[in-house]
Coordinates of C-alpha atoms and ligand atoms in Angstrom, one line a residue:
M14 CA 10.7 8.3 -5.1
N15 CA 14.8 9.2 -5.0
V16 CA 17.0 7.0 -2.6
H17 CA 20.1 8.8 -2.3
G18 CA 18.8 10.7 -5.1
K19 CA 18.5 8.1 -8.0
H20 CA 15.2 7.5 -9.0
Y21 CA 13.8 4.1 -8.6
R22 CA 10.4 2.6 -8.5
T23 CA 9.5 -0.5 -5.7
I24 CA 9.3 -2.8 -8.9
W25 CA 11.0 -3.8 -12.3
L26 CA 12.5 -6.2 -14.4
K27 CA 15.4 -6.8 -14.2
E28 CA 17.5 -4.4 -17.3
D29 CA 19.4 -7.4 -19.1
D30 CA 17.4 -10.3 -18.6
D31 CA 12.9 -9.5 -18.5
T32 CA 12.5 -13.1 -17.2
V33 CA 13.7 -11.7 -13.8
V34 CA 11.5 -9.2 -11.9
Q35 CA 13.4 -7.3 -9.0
I36 CA 12.1 -5.6 -6.2
I37 CA 13.5 -3.5 -3.1
D38 CA 13.2 -6.0 -0.2
Q39 CA 11.6 -4.0 2.4
R40 CA 12.7 -6.3 5.6
P41 CA 16.2 -4.5 6.6
L42 CA 14.9 -1.0 5.5
P43 CA 16.1 1.4 7.1
H44 CA 19.1 0.3 7.7
K45 CA 20.0 -1.5 4.4
F46 CA 19.0 -0.7 0.8
V47 CA 18.7 -4.9 -0.6
I48 CA 17.8 -5.0 -4.4
E49 CA 16.2 -8.8 -5.0
D50 CA 15.9 -11.2 -8.0
L51 CA 12.5 -13.2 -8.3
H52 CA 12.8 -15.9 -10.4
T53 CA 9.7 -18.3 -10.2
V54 CA 6.4 -18.0 -8.7
D55 CA 7.3 -19.1 -5.6
D56 CA 10.0 -16.6 -4.9
V57 CA 6.9 -13.9 -5.8
A58 CA 4.4 -15.6 -3.5
R59 CA 6.5 -16.0 -0.7
A60 CA 8.3 -12.1 -1.4
I61 CA 4.2 -11.3 -0.6
K62 CA 3.8 -13.3 2.2
D63 CA 7.0 -12.5 4.3
M64 CA 6.5 -9.1 2.9
H65 CA 9.9 -8.3 1.4
I66 CA 7.1 -6.0 -0.4
R67 CA 3.7 -5.1 1.0
G68 CA 1.6 -2.4 0.5
A69 CA -1.9 -2.4 -1.3
G70 CA -0.9 -1.1 -4.8
L71 CA 2.4 -2.8 -4.5
V72 CA 1.1 -6.2 -3.5
G73 CA -1.0 -5.4 -6.5
A74 CA 1.9 -4.8 -9.0
T75 CA 4.0 -7.8 -7.6
A76 CA 1.0 -9.8 -8.2
G77 CA 0.7 -8.6 -12.1
Y78 CA 4.4 -9.5 -12.5
G79 CA 4.1 -12.7 -10.4
M80 CA 1.3 -14.1 -13.2
Y81 CA 4.1 -13.0 -16.0
I82 CA 6.3 -15.1 -14.3
A83 CA 3.7 -18.0 -14.4
A84 CA 3.0 -17.5 -17.9
L85 CA 7.1 -17.9 -18.8
H86 CA 7.1 -21.4 -17.1
A87 CA 3.7 -22.6 -17.1
P88 CA 3.6 -25.3 -20.4
K89 CA 3.2 -24.7 -23.8
D90 CA 2.2 -28.2 -25.0
S91 CA -1.6 -26.7 -25.8
A92 CA -3.6 -23.7 -24.6
E93 CA -5.5 -25.9 -21.7
A94 CA -2.5 -26.4 -20.2
F95 CA -1.1 -23.4 -20.4
T96 CA -4.2 -21.9 -18.6
A97 CA -4.5 -24.1 -16.2
Q98 CA -1.0 -23.8 -15.0
L99 CA -2.1 -20.3 -14.9
V100 CA -5.2 -20.6 -12.9
A101 CA -3.3 -22.1 -10.2
D102 CA -0.5 -20.0 -9.8
G103 CA -2.9 -17.7 -9.6
E104 CA -4.6 -19.0 -6.7
K105 CA -1.1 -19.6 -4.9
L106 CA -0.6 -15.7 -5.3
K107 CA -4.3 -14.8 -3.9
A108 CA -3.9 -17.1 -0.9
T109 CA -0.4 -15.3 0.5
R110 CA -2.4 -12.5 1.8
P111 CA -6.8 -11.9 2.1
T112 CA -6.9 -7.7 2.9
A113 CA -5.6 -6.2 -0.3
V114 CA -8.4 -6.2 -2.8
N115 CA -5.3 -5.0 -5.4
L116 CA -4.4 -8.9 -5.4
E117 CA -7.0 -10.4 -6.4
W118 CA -7.5 -7.8 -8.7
A119 CA -4.2 -7.7 -10.4
V120 CA -4.6 -11.5 -10.6
H121 CA -8.2 -11.7 -12.8
R122 CA -7.2 -8.6 -14.4
Q123 CA -4.0 -10.9 -16.0
L124 CA -6.1 -13.8 -16.1
D125 CA -8.9 -11.9 -18.4
A126 CA -6.4 -10.5 -20.8
I127 CA -4.7 -13.9 -21.3
A128 CA -7.5 -15.8 -22.1
A129 CA -8.5 -12.8 -24.6
V130 CA -5.4 -12.8 -26.9
G131 CA -6.8 -16.4 -28.6
D132 CA -4.8 -19.6 -28.1
N133 CA -0.9 -18.9 -29.4
I134 CA 1.0 -19.2 -25.8
D135 CA 4.0 -16.3 -27.3
T136 CA 0.7 -14.2 -28.1
K137 CA -0.6 -15.3 -24.3
I138 CA 3.1 -14.6 -22.6
A139 CA 3.4 -10.9 -24.5
A140 CA 0.0 -10.0 -23.3
A141 CA 1.2 -11.3 -19.5
K142 CA 4.2 -8.9 -20.0
N143 CA 2.0 -5.9 -21.2
I144 CA -0.4 -6.1 -18.3
A145 CA 2.1 -6.1 -15.9
Q146 CA 3.9 -3.1 -16.7
T147 CA 0.6 -1.4 -17.7
I148 CA -0.9 -2.3 -13.9
A149 CA 2.6 -0.5 -13.1
D150 CA 2.2 2.3 -14.6
E151 CA -1.7 3.0 -13.8
D152 CA -0.5 2.4 -10.3
A153 CA 2.5 5.1 -10.4
D154 CA 0.3 7.8 -12.6
F155 CA -2.6 7.2 -10.1
C156 CA -0.5 8.0 -7.1
R157 CA 0.5 11.1 -9.0
R158 CA -3.4 12.3 -9.0
I159 CA -4.1 11.2 -6.6
G160 CA -1.4 13.5 -5.0
E161 CA -2.5 16.5 -7.5
H162 CA -6.3 16.2 -5.9
G163 CA -5.4 16.0 -2.1
V164 CA -2.8 19.0 -2.6
S165 CA -5.7 21.7 -2.8
I166 CA -6.8 20.3 0.9
I167 CA -3.1 20.9 2.5
E168 CA -3.3 24.1 0.5
E169 CA -6.6 25.2 1.9
I170 CA -5.5 24.6 5.6
S171 CA -2.1 26.6 5.0
K172 CA -3.8 29.4 3.9
R173 CA -5.9 29.1 7.4
K174 CA -2.8 29.0 9.0
N175 CA -1.6 31.8 7.5
G176 CA 1.3 29.8 5.9
E177 CA 2.1 28.3 9.5
P178 CA 3.4 24.5 8.8
V179 CA 0.1 22.3 8.7
N180 CA 0.6 19.1 10.8
I181 CA -0.5 16.1 8.9
L182 CA -0.8 12.8 10.9
T183 CA -0.3 9.6 9.1
H184 CA -0.3 5.2 10.3
C185 CA 1.4 2.8 8.7
N186 CA 3.0 3.2 5.2
A187 CA 1.2 4.7 2.4
G188 CA 4.0 6.1 0.8
W189 CA 6.3 5.2 -2.4
M190 CA 7.0 1.7 -0.7
A191 CA 3.6 1.0 -0.6
F192 CA 2.9 1.3 -4.3
V193 CA 4.8 1.9 -7.4
D194 CA 5.9 5.2 -6.9
Y195 CA 4.5 8.1 -4.8
G196 CA 2.2 6.7 -3.0
T197 CA -1.4 7.6 -2.0
A198 CA -1.2 8.9 1.4
T199 CA 2.1 10.4 0.7
A200 CA 1.5 11.8 -2.2
P201 CA -0.4 14.8 -1.6
I202 CA 2.3 15.8 1.1
Y203 CA 5.2 15.1 -1.2
A204 CA 3.3 17.5 -3.8
A205 CA 2.6 20.3 -1.1
H206 CA 6.2 20.2 0.3
D207 CA 7.7 19.9 -3.6
R208 CA 4.8 23.4 -4.1
G209 CA 6.8 25.2 -1.2
I210 CA 4.3 24.7 1.0
P211 CA 5.2 24.0 4.5
V212 CA 4.3 20.9 6.1
H213 CA 4.9 18.4 9.1
V214 CA 4.2 14.6 9.6
W215 CA 3.7 13.2 13.0
V216 CA 4.6 9.4 12.2
D217 CA 3.2 6.9 13.7
E218 CA 5.2 3.8 14.6
T219 CA 2.7 0.8 13.2
R220 CA 3.7 -2.0 16.0
P221 CA 4.0 -4.9 15.1
R222 CA 6.1 -4.5 11.8
N223 CA 6.5 -0.5 12.2
Q224 CA 6.1 0.4 8.9
G225 CA 5.9 4.0 10.2
A226 CA 8.8 3.8 12.1
R227 CA 10.9 2.1 9.3
I228 CA 9.3 3.0 6.4
T229 CA 7.8 5.8 6.0
A230 CA 9.8 8.2 8.1
W231 CA 12.7 6.6 5.6
E232 CA 11.2 8.0 2.6
L233 CA 10.1 11.5 4.3
N234 CA 13.8 11.3 5.4
E235 CA 15.1 10.9 1.8
H236 CA 12.8 13.5 0.0
G237 CA 13.9 16.1 3.0
V238 CA 10.0 16.3 4.7
P239 CA 9.8 17.2 8.2
H240 CA 8.6 14.7 10.1
T241 CA 8.4 13.3 13.9
V242 CA 8.0 9.6 14.7
I243 CA 5.4 8.9 17.4
A244 CA 4.3 6.0 19.4
D245 CA 0.6 4.7 17.8
N246 CA -0.9 5.6 21.0
V247 CA 0.1 9.5 21.1
G248 CA -2.1 10.4 18.1
G249 CA -5.0 11.3 20.6
H250 CA -3.4 13.4 22.7
L251 CA -2.1 15.5 19.6
M252 CA -5.1 15.7 18.1
Q253 CA -6.9 16.9 21.8
H254 CA -4.0 19.7 21.7
G255 CA -4.8 21.0 18.3
M256 CA -1.4 19.8 16.9
V257 CA -3.1 17.7 14.4
D258 CA -4.6 19.6 11.2
M259 CA -5.6 16.2 9.2
V260 CA -5.1 12.8 9.4
I261 CA -4.4 10.9 5.6
V262 CA -3.9 7.0 5.7
G263 CA -4.1 4.2 2.7
T264 CA -6.3 1.3 2.8
D265 CA -5.8 -1.6 1.4
R266 CA -9.5 -2.2 0.4
T267 CA -12.6 0.3 0.4
L268 CA -15.7 -0.6 -0.1
Y269 CA -18.0 1.3 -2.6
T270 CA -20.1 2.2 0.5
G271 CA -17.1 4.2 1.9
D272 CA -16.0 1.4 5.0
V273 CA -12.0 1.6 4.9
A274 CA -9.7 -1.5 5.7
N275 CA -6.4 -0.7 6.8
K276 CA -3.6 -1.3 8.5
I277 CA -4.7 -2.3 12.2
G278 CA -5.2 1.2 14.7
T279 CA -6.3 3.1 11.9
Y280 CA -9.6 2.5 13.6
L281 CA -8.6 4.0 16.7
K282 CA -7.2 7.2 15.2
A283 CA -10.4 8.1 13.0
L284 CA -12.3 7.7 16.7
A285 CA -10.0 10.3 17.9
A286 CA -9.8 12.6 15.1
H287 CA -13.7 12.0 14.7
D288 CA -13.6 13.2 18.5
N289 CA -11.7 16.5 18.1
G290 CA -13.3 17.4 14.9
V291 CA -10.0 16.7 13.3
P292 CA -10.5 16.1 9.2
F293 CA -9.5 12.1 7.9
Y294 CA -8.6 11.9 5.1
V295 CA -8.4 8.1 3.2
A296 CA -6.3 7.9 -0.3
L297 CA -6.7 5.4 -2.8
P298 CA -6.5 4.7 -6.1
S299 CA -9.7 2.9 -7.9
S300 CA -7.8 -0.8 -7.7
T301 CA -8.3 -0.6 -4.1
F302 CA -12.2 -0.4 -4.4
D303 CA -13.9 -3.9 -3.8
W304 CA -17.2 -3.2 -5.7
T305 CA -18.9 -6.3 -4.5
K306 CA -19.3 -6.1 -0.8
R307 CA -20.9 -3.7 1.7
D308 CA -20.3 -3.6 5.2
G309 CA -16.5 -3.5 6.2
V310 CA -17.0 -4.8 9.1
K311 CA -18.8 -8.2 8.5
E312 CA -17.6 -8.6 5.2
I313 CA -13.7 -7.8 5.1
P314 CA -11.4 -10.8 5.5
I315 CA -8.5 -9.7 8.1
E316 CA -5.6 -11.3 7.9
E317 CA -4.3 -12.6 11.2
R318 CA 0.1 -12.8 11.0
G319 CA 2.0 -14.7 13.2
A320 CA 2.2 -14.6 17.4
D321 CA 6.0 -13.2 16.7
E322 CA 5.4 -10.4 15.0
V323 CA 4.5 -9.0 17.9
K324 CA 6.7 -11.1 20.5
Y325 CA 9.7 -10.1 18.8
I326 CA 11.2 -6.8 17.1
N327 CA 13.7 -5.8 15.2
G328 CA 16.8 -2.9 15.1
L329 CA 20.2 -2.7 14.0
Y330 CA 22.8 -3.7 16.7
N331 CA 26.8 -3.8 15.5
G332 CA 26.1 -2.8 12.2
E333 CA 23.6 -6.0 11.4
V334 CA 19.5 -5.9 11.8
V335 CA 18.8 -8.1 14.4
S336 CA 15.6 -9.2 16.0
V337 CA 15.0 -9.6 20.0
L338 CA 12.5 -11.0 22.2
L339 CA 10.1 -8.1 23.7
T340 CA 7.6 -10.4 25.9
P341 CA 8.2 -13.0 28.6
A342 CA 9.1 -16.1 25.7
D343 CA 6.2 -17.8 27.1
S344 CA 3.0 -15.4 26.6
P345 CA 0.9 -15.4 23.9
A346 CA 0.6 -12.9 21.5
T347 CA -2.3 -12.3 18.6
N348 CA -1.4 -10.1 16.0
Y349 CA -4.6 -8.7 13.9
A350 CA -3.2 -7.3 11.0
F351 CA -5.6 -4.5 9.3
D352 CA -9.3 -2.8 11.1
V353 CA -11.8 -1.6 9.3
T354 CA -13.1 2.5 10.0
P355 CA -16.8 2.9 9.4
A356 CA -17.4 5.0 6.5
R357 CA -19.2 7.5 9.0
L358 CA -15.8 8.5 10.4
V359 CA -14.1 9.2 7.6
T360 CA -13.7 13.0 5.7
G361 CA -13.4 12.2 2.7
L362 CA -11.5 9.6 0.0
I363 CA -8.9 11.0 -2.2
T364 CA -8.8 9.3 -5.8
E365 CA -7.3 9.5 -9.0
R366 CA -10.5 11.1 -10.2
G367 CA -11.1 13.3 -7.8
I368 CA -12.2 14.1 -4.2
C369 CA -15.8 12.8 -2.8
D370 CA -17.5 11.6 0.2
A371 CA -17.1 8.1 1.8
S372 CA -20.5 6.7 1.0
E373 CA -21.8 4.9 -1.9
E374 CA -23.4 8.1 -3.7
G375 CA -20.0 9.6 -3.4
V376 CA -18.0 6.6 -4.6
L377 CA -20.5 6.0 -8.0
G378 CA -20.8 9.8 -8.8
L379 CA -16.8 9.3 -9.5
Y380 CA -17.4 5.7 -11.1
P381 CA -20.8 5.8 -12.7
E382 CA -19.6 3.3 -14.8
K383 CA -19.6 1.0 -11.2
R384 CA -23.6 1.5 -10.9
K385 CA -25.2 -2.0 -11.1
Ligands
LIG426 O1 0.8 -5.1 5.7 P1 1.3 -4.0 5.1 O2 2.6 -3.5 5.6 O3 0.9 -4.7 3.7 O4 -0.1 -3.2 5.2 C1 -0.9 -2.6 4.1 C2 -0.2 -1.0 4.4 O5 0.8 -0.7 3.2 C3 -1.4 -0.4 4.9 O6 -1.9 -1.1 5.4 C4 -1.2 1.1 4.6 O7 -1.7 2.5 5.4 C5 -2.3 0.6 3.2 S1 -2.0 1.7 1.9 C6 -1.1 0.1 0.9

């Protein structure tokens, strides 16, 4: 990703001190670009829970680096004490956000790799560092490949429209900032734009934290992709009037049966798309698949966040990012952060291995090694 023309990832080890992890703090975006240092497991847990970073892939990559930091600080007197501390730190990280499956996936990948290298503590720390970097590199590579597969769908629609701009609606931010680079929902969009295929993106604002209005719009702006921010309730109207050619969203957990958990409001967009014959695609790396559950509505844990995220709204005032009260001070509010879109409403899944149906046969066809 490019910010003011300079290439960044969303997370990296500090150049002159590889015991420090650096992230882009997403809270003040798009108004301020702030880089934050993370030194301890508590810093990492806070960064995930309070959403300094966010998005399925980046939450996973941050947990991977968090386990490396845990390894640096764990007791070194015995392999047992070292491992016990890592398991405890892994639990602490996993408790920060329940819906994104990449978080537990990254923690367990680290614990398995650290256990596999024997009892020497220095070797274990080196393994943790190596796996953290590998998770980040894989995330970026998988997202790039998602772009290469997904661009074919946009290309086809563009041909059908004789080169008229392809109108794509997206919800939340499944872009650069939700991953290590490229993004998932945005990767095919960037690939199309870079190949000269005219695209225009309808950006759902995505209340309550406005990841669309703040972050997706900022990214598209930085990359020069034509886009328009819309209030969350507009998509259905646009679809009824033929103003949306396709929807692409990301996901925080997708079951191998095809049910998709994503940012709250995604389900309503899928219903509107279904009613209007608009193709509805979900883009994800394989780290976001949950291979254990079958029924998304019944089995996926849905994170509930604080009421203040609904009651207050952030914005720029006199050069400072401030928070203002939106509702009557005494009105209660509730804040479900995700919902589940049943597989029957999903046209296809765009993965690093290709595009498949949102069904058990489709997913296992692409990932045959996961057949039980
Ligand atoms: O609560 P967030 O911002 O971490 O939500 C996760 C997401 O980024 C979205 O649900 C996104 O659409 C999924 S793809 C990372």
